[in-house]
mmCIF file of C-alpha atoms in Angstrom:
data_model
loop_
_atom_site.group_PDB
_atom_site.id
_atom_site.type_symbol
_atom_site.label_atom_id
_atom_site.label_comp_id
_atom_site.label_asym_id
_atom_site.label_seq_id
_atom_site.Cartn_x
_atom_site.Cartn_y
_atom_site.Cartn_z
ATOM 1 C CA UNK G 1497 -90.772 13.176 37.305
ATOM 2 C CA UNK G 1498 -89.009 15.404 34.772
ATOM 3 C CA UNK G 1499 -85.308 15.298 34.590
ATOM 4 C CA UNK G 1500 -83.100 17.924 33.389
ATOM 5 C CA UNK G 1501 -79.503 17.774 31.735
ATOM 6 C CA UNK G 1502 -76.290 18.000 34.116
ATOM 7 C CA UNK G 1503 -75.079 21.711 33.947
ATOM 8 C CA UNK G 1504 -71.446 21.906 32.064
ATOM 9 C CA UNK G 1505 -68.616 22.169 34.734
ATOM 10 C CA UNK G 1506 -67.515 25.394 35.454
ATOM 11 C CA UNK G 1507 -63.614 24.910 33.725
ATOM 12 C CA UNK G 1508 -65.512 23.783 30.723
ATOM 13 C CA UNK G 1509 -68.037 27.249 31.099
ATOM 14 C CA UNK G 1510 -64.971 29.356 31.854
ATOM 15 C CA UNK G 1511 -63.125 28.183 28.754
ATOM 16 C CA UNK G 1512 -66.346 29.181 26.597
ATOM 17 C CA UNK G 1513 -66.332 32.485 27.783
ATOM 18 C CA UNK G 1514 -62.616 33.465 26.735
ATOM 19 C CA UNK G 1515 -63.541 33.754 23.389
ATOM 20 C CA UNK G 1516 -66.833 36.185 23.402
ATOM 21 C CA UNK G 1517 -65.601 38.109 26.329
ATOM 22 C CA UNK G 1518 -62.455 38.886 24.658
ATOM 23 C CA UNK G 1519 -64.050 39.753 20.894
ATOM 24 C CA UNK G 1520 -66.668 41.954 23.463
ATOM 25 C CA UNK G 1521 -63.558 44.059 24.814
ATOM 26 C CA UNK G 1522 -61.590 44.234 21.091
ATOM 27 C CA UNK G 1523 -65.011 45.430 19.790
ATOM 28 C CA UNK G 1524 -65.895 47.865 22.075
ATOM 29 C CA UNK G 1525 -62.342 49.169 22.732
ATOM 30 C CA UNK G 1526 -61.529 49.453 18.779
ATOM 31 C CA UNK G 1527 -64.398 50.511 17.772
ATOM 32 C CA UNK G 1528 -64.123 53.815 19.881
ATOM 33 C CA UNK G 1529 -60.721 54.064 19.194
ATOM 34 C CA UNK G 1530 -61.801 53.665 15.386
ATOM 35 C CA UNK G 1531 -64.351 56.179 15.862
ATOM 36 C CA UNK G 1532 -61.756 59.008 16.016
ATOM 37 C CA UNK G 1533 -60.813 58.645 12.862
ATOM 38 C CA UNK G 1534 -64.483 58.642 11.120
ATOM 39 C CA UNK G 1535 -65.815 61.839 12.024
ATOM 40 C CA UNK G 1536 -68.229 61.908 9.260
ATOM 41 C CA UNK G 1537 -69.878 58.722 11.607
ATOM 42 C CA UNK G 1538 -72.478 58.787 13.848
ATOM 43 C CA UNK G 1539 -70.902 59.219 17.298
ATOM 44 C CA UNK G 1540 -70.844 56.077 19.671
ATOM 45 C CA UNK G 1541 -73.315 56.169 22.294
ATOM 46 C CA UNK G 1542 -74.514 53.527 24.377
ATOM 47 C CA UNK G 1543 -77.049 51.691 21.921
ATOM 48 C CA UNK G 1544 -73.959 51.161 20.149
ATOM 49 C CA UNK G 1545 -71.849 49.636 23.179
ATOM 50 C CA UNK G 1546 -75.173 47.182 24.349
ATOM 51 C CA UNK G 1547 -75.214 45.982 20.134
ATOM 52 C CA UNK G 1548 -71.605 45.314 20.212
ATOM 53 C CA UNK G 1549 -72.122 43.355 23.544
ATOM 54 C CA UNK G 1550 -75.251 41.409 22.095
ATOM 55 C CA UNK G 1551 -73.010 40.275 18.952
ATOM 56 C CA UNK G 1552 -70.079 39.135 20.924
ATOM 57 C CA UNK G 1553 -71.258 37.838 23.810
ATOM 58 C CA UNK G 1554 -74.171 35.447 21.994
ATOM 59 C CA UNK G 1555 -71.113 33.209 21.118
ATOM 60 C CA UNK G 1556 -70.835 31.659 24.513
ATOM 61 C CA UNK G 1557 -74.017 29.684 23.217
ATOM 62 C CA UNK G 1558 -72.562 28.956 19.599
ATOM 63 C CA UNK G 1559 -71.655 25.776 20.481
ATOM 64 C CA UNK G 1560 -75.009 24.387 21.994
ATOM 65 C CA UNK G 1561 -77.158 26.725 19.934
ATOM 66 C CA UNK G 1562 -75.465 27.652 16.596
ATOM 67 C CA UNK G 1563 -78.595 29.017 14.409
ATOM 68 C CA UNK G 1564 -80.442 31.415 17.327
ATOM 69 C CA UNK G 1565 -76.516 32.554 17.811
ATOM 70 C CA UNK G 1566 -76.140 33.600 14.167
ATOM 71 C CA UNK G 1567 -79.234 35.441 13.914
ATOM 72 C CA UNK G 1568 -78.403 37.403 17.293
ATOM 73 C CA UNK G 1569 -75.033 38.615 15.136
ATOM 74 C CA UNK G 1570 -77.542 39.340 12.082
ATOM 75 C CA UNK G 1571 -79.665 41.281 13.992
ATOM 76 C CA UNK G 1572 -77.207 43.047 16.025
ATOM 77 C CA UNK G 1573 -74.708 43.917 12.832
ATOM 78 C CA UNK G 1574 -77.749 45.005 10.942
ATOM 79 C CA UNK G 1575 -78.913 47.757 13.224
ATOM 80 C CA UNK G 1576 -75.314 48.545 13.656
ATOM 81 C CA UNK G 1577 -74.722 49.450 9.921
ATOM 82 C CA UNK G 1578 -78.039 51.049 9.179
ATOM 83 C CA UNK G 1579 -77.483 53.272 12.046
ATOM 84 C CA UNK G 1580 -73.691 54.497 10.764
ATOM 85 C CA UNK G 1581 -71.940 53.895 13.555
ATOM 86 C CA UNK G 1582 -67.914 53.755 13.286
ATOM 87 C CA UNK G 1583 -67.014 50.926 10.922
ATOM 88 C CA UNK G 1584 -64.961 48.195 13.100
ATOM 89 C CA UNK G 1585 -64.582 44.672 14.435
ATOM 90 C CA UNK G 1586 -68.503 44.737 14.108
ATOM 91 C CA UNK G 1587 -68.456 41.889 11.804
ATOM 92 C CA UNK G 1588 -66.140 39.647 13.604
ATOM 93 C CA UNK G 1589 -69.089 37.968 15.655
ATOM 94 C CA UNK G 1590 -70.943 37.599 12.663
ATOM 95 C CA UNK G 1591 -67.793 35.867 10.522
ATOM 96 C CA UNK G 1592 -67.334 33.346 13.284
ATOM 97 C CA UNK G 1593 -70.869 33.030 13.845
ATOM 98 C CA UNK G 1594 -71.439 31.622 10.178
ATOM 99 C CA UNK G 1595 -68.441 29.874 9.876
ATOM 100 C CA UNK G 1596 -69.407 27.637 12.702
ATOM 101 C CA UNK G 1597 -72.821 27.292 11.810
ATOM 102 C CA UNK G 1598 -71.971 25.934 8.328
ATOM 103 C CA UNK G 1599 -68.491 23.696 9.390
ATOM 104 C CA UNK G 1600 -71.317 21.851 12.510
ATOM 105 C CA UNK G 1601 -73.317 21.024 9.031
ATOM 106 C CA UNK G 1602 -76.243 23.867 9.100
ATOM 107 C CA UNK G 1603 -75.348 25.089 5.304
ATOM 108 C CA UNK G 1604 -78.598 26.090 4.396
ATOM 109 C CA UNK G 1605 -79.121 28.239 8.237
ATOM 110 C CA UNK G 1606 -75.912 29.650 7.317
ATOM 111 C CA UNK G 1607 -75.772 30.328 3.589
ATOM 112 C CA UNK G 1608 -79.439 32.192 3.996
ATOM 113 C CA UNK G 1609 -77.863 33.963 7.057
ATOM 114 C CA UNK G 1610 -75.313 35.137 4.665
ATOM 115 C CA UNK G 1611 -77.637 36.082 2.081
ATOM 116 C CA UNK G 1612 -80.186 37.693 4.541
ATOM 117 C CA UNK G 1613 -77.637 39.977 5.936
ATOM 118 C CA UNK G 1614 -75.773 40.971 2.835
ATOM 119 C CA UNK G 1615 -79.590 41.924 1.210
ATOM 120 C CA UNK G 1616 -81.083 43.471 4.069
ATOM 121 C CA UNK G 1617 -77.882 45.557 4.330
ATOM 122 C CA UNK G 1618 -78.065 46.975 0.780
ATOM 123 C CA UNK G 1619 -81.644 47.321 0.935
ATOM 124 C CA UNK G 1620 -81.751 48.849 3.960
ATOM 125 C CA UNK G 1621 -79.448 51.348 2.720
ATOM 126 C CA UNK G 1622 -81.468 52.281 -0.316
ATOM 127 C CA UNK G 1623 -84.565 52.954 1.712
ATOM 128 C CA UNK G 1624 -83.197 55.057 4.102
ATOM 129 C CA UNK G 1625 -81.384 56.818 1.552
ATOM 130 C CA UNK G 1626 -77.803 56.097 2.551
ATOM 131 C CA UNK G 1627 -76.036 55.998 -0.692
ATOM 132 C CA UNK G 1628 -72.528 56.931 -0.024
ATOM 133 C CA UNK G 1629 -71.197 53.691 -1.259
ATOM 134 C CA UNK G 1630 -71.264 53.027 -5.040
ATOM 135 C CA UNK G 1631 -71.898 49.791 -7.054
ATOM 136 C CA UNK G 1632 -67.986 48.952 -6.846
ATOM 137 C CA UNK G 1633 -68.336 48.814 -2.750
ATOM 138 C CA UNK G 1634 -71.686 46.593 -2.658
ATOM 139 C CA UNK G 1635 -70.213 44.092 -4.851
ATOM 140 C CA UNK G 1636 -67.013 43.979 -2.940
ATOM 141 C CA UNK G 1637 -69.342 43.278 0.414
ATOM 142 C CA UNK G 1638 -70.822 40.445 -1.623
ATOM 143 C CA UNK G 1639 -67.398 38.848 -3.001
ATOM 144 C CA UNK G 1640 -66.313 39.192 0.566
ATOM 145 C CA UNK G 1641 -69.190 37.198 2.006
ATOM 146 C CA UNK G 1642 -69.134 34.173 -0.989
ATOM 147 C CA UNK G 1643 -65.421 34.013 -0.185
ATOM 148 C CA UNK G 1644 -66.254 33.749 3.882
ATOM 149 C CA UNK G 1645 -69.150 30.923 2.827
ATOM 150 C CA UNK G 1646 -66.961 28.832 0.991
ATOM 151 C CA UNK G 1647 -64.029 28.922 3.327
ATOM 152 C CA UNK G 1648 -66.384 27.685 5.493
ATOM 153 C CA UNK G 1649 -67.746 24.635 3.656
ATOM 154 C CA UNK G 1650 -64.169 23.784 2.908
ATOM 155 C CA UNK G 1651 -63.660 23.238 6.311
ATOM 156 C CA UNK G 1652 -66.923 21.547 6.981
ATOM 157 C CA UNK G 1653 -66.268 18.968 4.054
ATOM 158 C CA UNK G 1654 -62.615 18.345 5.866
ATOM 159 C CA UNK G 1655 -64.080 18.177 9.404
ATOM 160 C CA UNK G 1656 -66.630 15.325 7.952
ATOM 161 C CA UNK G 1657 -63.543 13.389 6.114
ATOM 162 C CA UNK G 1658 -61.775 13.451 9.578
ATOM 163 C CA UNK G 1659 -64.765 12.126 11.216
ATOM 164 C CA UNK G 1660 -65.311 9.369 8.507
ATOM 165 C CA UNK G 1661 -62.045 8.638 8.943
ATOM 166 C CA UNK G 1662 -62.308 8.173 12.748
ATOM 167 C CA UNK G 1663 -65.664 6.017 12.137
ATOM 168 C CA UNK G 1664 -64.034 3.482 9.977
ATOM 169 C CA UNK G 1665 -61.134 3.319 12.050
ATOM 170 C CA UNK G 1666 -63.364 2.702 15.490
ATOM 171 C CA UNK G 1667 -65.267 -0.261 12.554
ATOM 172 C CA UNK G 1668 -62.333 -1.924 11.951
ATOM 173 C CA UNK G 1669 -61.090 -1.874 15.408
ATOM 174 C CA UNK G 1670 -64.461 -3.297 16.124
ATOM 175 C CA UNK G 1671 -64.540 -5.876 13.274
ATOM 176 C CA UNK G 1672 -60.521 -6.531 14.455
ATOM 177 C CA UNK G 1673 -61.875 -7.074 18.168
ATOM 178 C CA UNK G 1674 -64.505 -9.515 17.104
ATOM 179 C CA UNK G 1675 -62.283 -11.473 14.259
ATOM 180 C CA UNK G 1676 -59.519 -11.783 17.330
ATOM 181 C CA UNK G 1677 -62.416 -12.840 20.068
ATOM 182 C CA UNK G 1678 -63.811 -15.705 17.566
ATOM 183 C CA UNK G 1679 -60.090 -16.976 17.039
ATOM 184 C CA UNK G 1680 -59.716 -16.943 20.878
ATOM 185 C CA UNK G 1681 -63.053 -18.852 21.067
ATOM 186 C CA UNK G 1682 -61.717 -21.540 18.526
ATOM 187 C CA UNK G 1683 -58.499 -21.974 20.641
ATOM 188 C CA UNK G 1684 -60.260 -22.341 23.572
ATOM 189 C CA UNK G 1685 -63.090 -25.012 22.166
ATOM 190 C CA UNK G 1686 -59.725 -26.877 20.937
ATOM 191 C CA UNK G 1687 -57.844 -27.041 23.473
ATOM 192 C CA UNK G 1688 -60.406 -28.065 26.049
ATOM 193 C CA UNK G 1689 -62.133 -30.172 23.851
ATOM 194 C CA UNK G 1690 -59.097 -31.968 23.164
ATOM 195 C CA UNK G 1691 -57.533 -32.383 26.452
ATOM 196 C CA UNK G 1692 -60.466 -33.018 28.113
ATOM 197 C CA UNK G 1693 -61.411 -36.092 25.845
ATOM 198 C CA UNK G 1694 -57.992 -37.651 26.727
ATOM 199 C CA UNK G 1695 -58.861 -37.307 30.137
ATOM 200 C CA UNK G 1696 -62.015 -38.969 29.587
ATOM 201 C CA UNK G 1697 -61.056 -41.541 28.229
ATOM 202 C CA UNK G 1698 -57.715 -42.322 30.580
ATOM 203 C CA UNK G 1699 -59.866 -42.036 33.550
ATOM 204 C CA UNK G 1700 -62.488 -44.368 32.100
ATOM 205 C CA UNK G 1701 -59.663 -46.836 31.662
ATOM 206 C CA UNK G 1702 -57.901 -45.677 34.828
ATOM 207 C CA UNK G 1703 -61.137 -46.763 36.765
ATOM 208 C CA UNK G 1704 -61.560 -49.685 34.758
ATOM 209 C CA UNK G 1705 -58.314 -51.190 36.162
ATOM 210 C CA UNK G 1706 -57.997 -49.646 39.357
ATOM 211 C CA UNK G 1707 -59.609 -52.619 41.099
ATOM 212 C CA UNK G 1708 -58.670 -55.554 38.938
ATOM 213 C CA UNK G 1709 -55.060 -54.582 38.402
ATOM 214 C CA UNK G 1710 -54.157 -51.556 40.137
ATOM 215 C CA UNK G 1711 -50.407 -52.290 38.658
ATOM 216 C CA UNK G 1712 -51.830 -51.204 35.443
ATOM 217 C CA UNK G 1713 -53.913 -48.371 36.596
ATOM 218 C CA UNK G 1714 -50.769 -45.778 36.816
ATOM 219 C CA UNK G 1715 -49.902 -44.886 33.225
ATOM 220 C CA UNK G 1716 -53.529 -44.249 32.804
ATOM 221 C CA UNK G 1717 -53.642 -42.033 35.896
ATOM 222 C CA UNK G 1718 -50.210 -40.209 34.927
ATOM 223 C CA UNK G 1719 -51.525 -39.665 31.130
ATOM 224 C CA UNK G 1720 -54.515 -37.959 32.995
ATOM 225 C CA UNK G 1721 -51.868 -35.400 34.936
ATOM 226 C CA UNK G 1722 -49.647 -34.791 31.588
ATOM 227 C CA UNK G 1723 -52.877 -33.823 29.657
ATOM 228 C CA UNK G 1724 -54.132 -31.688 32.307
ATOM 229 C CA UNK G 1725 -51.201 -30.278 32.692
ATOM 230 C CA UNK G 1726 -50.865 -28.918 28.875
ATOM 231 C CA UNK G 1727 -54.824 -28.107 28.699
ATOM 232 C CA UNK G 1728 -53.638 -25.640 31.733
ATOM 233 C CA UNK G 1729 -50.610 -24.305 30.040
ATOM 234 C CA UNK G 1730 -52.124 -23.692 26.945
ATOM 235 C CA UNK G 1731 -55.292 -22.004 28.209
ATOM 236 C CA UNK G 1732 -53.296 -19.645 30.556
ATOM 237 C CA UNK G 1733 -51.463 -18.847 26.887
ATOM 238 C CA UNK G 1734 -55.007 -18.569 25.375
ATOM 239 C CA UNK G 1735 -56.573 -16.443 28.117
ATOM 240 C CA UNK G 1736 -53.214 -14.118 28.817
ATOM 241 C CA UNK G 1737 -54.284 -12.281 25.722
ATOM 242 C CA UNK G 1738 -57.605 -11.267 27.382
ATOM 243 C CA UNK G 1739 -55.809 -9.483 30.328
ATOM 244 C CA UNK G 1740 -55.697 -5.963 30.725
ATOM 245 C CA UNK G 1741 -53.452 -5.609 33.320
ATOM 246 C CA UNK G 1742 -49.542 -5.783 32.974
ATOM 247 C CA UNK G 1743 -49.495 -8.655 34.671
ATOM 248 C CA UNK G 1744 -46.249 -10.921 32.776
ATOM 249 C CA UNK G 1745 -48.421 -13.915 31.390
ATOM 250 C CA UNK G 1746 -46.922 -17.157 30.251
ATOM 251 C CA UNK G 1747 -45.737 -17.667 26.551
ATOM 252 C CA UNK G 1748 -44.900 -20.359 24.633
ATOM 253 C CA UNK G 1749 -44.731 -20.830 20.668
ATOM 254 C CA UNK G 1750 -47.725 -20.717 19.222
ATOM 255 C CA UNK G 1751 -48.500 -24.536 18.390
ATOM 256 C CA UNK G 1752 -47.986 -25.726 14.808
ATOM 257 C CA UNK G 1753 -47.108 -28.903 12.728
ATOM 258 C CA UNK G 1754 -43.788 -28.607 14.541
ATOM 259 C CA UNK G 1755 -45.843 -30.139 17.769
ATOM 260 C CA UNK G 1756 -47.887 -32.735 15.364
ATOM 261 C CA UNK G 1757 -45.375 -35.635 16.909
ATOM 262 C CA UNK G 1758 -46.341 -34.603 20.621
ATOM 263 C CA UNK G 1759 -50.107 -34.476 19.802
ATOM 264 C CA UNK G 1760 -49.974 -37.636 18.206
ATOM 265 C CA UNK G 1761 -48.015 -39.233 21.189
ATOM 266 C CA UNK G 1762 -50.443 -37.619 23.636
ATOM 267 C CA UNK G 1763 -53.174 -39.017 21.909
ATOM 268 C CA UNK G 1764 -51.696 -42.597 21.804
ATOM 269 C CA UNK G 1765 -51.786 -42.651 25.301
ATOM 270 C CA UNK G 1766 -55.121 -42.369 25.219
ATOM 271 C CA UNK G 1767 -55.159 -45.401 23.416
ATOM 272 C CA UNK G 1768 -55.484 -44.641 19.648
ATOM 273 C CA UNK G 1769 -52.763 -45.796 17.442
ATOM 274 C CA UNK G 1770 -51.922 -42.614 15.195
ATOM 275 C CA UNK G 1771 -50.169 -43.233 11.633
ATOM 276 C CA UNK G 1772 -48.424 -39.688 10.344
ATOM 277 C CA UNK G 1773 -47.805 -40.247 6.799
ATOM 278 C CA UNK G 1774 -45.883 -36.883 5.072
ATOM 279 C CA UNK G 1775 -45.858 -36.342 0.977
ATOM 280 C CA UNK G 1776 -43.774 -33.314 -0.499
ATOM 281 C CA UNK G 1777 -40.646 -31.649 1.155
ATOM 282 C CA UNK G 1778 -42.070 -29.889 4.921
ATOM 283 C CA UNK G 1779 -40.756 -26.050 4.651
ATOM 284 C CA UNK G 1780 -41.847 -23.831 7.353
ATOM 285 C CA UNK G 1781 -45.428 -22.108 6.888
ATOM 286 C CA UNK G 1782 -46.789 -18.944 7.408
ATOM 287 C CA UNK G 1783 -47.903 -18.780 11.027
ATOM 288 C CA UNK G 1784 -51.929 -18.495 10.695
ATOM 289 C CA UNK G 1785 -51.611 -21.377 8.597
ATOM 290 C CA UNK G 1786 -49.482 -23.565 10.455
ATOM 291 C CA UNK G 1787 -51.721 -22.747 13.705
ATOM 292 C CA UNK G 1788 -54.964 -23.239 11.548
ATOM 293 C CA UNK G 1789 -53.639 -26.653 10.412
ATOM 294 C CA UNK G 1790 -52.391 -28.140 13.500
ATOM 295 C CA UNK G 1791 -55.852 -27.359 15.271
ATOM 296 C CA UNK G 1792 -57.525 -29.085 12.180
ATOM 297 C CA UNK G 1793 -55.670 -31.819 13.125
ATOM 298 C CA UNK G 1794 -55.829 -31.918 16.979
ATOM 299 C CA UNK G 1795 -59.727 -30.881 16.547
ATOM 300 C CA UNK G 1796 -60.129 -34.532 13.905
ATOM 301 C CA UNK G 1797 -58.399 -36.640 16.261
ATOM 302 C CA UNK G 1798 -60.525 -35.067 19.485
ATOM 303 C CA UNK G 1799 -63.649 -36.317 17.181
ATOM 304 C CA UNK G 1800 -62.122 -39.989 16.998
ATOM 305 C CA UNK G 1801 -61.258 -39.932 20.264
ATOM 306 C CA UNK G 1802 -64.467 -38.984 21.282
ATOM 307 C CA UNK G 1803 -67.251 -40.362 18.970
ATOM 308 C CA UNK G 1804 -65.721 -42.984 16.488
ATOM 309 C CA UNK G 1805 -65.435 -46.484 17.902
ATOM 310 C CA UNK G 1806 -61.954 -46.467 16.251
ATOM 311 C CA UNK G 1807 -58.612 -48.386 17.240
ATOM 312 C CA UNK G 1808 -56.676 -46.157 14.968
ATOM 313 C CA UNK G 1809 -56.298 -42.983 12.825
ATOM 314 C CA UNK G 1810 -53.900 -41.933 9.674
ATOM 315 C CA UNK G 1811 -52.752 -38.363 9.796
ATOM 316 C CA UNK G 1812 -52.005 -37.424 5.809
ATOM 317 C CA UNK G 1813 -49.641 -34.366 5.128
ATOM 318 C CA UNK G 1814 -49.336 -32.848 1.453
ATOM 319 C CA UNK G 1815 -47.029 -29.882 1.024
ATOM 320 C CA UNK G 1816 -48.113 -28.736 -2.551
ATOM 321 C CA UNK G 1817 -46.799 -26.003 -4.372
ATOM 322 C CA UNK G 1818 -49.721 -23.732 -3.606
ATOM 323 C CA UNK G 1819 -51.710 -25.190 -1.040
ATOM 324 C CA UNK G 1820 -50.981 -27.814 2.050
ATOM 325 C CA UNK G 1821 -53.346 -30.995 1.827
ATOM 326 C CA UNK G 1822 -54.428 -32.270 5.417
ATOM 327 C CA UNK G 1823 -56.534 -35.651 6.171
ATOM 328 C CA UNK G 1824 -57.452 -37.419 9.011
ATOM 329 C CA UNK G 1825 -58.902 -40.861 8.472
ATOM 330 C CA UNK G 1826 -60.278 -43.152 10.998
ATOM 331 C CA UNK G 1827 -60.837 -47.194 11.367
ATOM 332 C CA UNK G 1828 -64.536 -46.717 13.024
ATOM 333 C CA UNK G 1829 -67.648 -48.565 12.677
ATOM 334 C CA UNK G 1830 -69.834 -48.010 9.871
ATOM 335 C CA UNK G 1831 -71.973 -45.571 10.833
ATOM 336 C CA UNK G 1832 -75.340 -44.248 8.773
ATOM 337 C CA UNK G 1833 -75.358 -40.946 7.061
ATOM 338 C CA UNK G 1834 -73.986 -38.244 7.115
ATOM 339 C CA UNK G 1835 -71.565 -36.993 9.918
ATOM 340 C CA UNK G 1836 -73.084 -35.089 12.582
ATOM 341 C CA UNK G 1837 -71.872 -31.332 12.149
ATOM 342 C CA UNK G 1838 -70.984 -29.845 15.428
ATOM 343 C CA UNK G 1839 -69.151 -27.283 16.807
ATOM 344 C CA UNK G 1840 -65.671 -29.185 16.394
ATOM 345 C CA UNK G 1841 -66.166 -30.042 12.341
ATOM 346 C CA UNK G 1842 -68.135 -26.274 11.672
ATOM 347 C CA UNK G 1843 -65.158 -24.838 14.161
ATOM 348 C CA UNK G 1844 -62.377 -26.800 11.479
ATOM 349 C CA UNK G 1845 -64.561 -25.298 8.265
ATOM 350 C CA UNK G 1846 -64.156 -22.107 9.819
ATOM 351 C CA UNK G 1847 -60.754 -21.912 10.222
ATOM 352 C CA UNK G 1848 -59.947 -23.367 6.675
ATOM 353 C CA UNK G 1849 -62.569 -20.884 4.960
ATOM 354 C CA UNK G 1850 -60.927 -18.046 7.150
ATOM 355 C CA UNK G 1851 -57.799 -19.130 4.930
ATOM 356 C CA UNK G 1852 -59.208 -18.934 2.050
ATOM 357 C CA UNK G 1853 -59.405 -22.729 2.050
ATOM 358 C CA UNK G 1854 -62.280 -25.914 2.426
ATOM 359 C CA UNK G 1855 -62.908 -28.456 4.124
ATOM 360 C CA UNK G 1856 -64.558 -31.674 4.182
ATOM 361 C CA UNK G 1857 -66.107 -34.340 6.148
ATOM 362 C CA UNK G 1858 -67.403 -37.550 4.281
ATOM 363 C CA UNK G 1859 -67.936 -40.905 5.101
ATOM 364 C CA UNK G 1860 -66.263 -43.820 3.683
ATOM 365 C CA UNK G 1861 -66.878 -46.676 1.543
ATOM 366 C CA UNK G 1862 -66.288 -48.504 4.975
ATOM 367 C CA UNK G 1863 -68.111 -45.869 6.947
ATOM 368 C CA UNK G 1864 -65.565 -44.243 8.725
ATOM 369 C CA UNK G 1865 -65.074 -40.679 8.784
ATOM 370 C CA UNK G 1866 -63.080 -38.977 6.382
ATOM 371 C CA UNK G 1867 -61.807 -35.156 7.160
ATOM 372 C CA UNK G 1868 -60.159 -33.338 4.115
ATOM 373 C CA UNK G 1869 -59.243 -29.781 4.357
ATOM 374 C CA UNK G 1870 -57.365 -28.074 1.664
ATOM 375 C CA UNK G 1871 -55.336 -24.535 2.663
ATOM 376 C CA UNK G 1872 -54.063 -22.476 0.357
ATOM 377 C CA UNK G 1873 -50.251 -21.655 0.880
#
């Protein structure tokens, strides 16, 4: 079943026509007033009124069919000249004609329109013997139309800057979006994954007790409300940015090492004795890298928590001149090989690399799991 295209709506149609419906009244109304000035001129008649017409009123299709338009205005200005009529706004449909063929990128269709009608002009002049304008005049005609052809690539090559310029705006908008959408995905693997382990493990504890001393079950089960209580605050911080209505969303300060002692206490509750050990003088840090390195560290004590059979963790702190030293070690098991690499450690790495930094996960002599991640200040 064969389709065809919407047809334009009628304010859009209307707004085409001002232009060739206005040139078709200045053209026919000067050129008869022009007319009574030339008597040596062939008289206007009506050939000359429907080739006036034809020239102006072809540009209502310039837009959607540029090259068929300019070769209606060649034509029509052709016939026009050979036959003498009054000299007048004639060549108006023809100027704008190639000027918007060659600025919507058609240089060659307009440069050999150009060419075509300036030739065909002066040869058609020779062979019907019309030689009342000397060499001086022809190459006046021809100056005239190099000077119309370049103004009109000039303003071609600017229309194509402006457009490159829009395209790499849109790409970096683009490249912006996703950048911002992979931070937001990091924040949100964090902050769940983090949380939820606590949970995990205070309701595994919390059910562990609940029927052999009940007493002892409470801190567990309160631990379990604090942490779900901060997973919800933060991801309601996390996913406010995603809205796009003007709904007021809740802020707080974006976390940093300023909140290390809170994460470490929240994480003791869970039952992992944390050691925070600080070399150099603390100074406040830029704010992608304090964010960056106080996920690192939430993100290597989530891995403890979660997969090293570990009673307790050292949290190491180096404020260097030029770059802050973080690493997490833990107390766990020795384990075989190399660490498993998922999306929390390859989450950390890209963070730190985002930074310009690295970072590291090793085992130990003992076989516990190192984390090392170096950001440049």
């Amino acid at each position: 079943m064969s389709t065809t295209a919407p047809a334009p709506p009628i304010g859009s149609r209307l707004r085409r026509a001002i232009l060739p419906v206005a040139l078709a009244v200045f053209s026919v109304v000067g050129t008869f007033g022009a007319s009574q000035g030339q008597p040596d001129r062939r008289a206007p008649d009506a050939l000359m009124v429907v080739l006036l017409l034809i020239g102006a009123l072809s540009l209502y299709w310039l837009r959607t069919h540029p090259i068929l338009v300019l070769w209606a205005t060649i034509v029509s200005s052709l016939i026009y000249m050979l036959r003498e009529y009054p000299w007048g706004p004639v060549i108006f449909a023809f100027v704008i004609a190639v000027f918007r063929t060659i600025r919507l990128g058609h240089r060659l269709a307009g440069w050999i329109g150009l060419i075509t009608l300036y030739v065909a002009h002066v040869g058609g002049r020779i062979i019907l013997g019309i030689n009342e304008e000397g060499i001086y005049q022809v190459l006046l005609v021809g100056t005239c139309f190099v000077v119309l052809g370049v103004f009109a690539e000039l303003f071609r090559a600017h229309r194509e800057r402006v457009l490159a310029a829009a395209r790499t705006r849109e790409e970096e908008e683009l490249r912006r979006a996703g950048e911002e959408r992979l931070r937001i995905a990091q924040e949100l693997h964090d902050v769940v994954a983090h949380h939820i382990s606590l949970i995990n493990v205070q309701a595994s504890t919390a059910l562990h007790l609940v029927d052999r001393q009940p007493e002892q079950a409470a801190p567990a089960l309160s631990a379990i409300k604090d942490a779900s209580k901060e997973a919800l605050v933060e991801l309601r911080s996390i996913v406010g940015v995603l809205r796009q209505s003007d709904e007021s969303a809740p802020r707080q300060p974006v976390a940093g090492l300023d909140h290390l002692d809170h994460l470490i206490s929240r994480t003791e509750r869970a039952g992992l004795e944390v050691h925070k050990i600080v070399h150099g003088d603390p100074r406040p840090l830029p704010t992608g890298l304090d964010r960056a390195a106080f996920r690192i560290v939430q993100e290597s004590l989530t891995n403890v928590v979660r997969h090293a059979r570990a009673t307790s963790a050292t949290v190491r702190i180096q404020y260097g001149e030029r770059a802050l030293v973080l690493q997490v070690d833990d107390n766990g098991e020795s384990l075989a090989g190399a660490p498993n690499e998922g999306n929390g450690i390859s989450g950390m790495r890209e963070r730190a690399t985002a930074l310009g930094g690295t970072l590291t996960a090793n085992r130990t002599p003992t076989g516990s799991l190192r984390i090392t991640a170096t950001l440049p200040i």
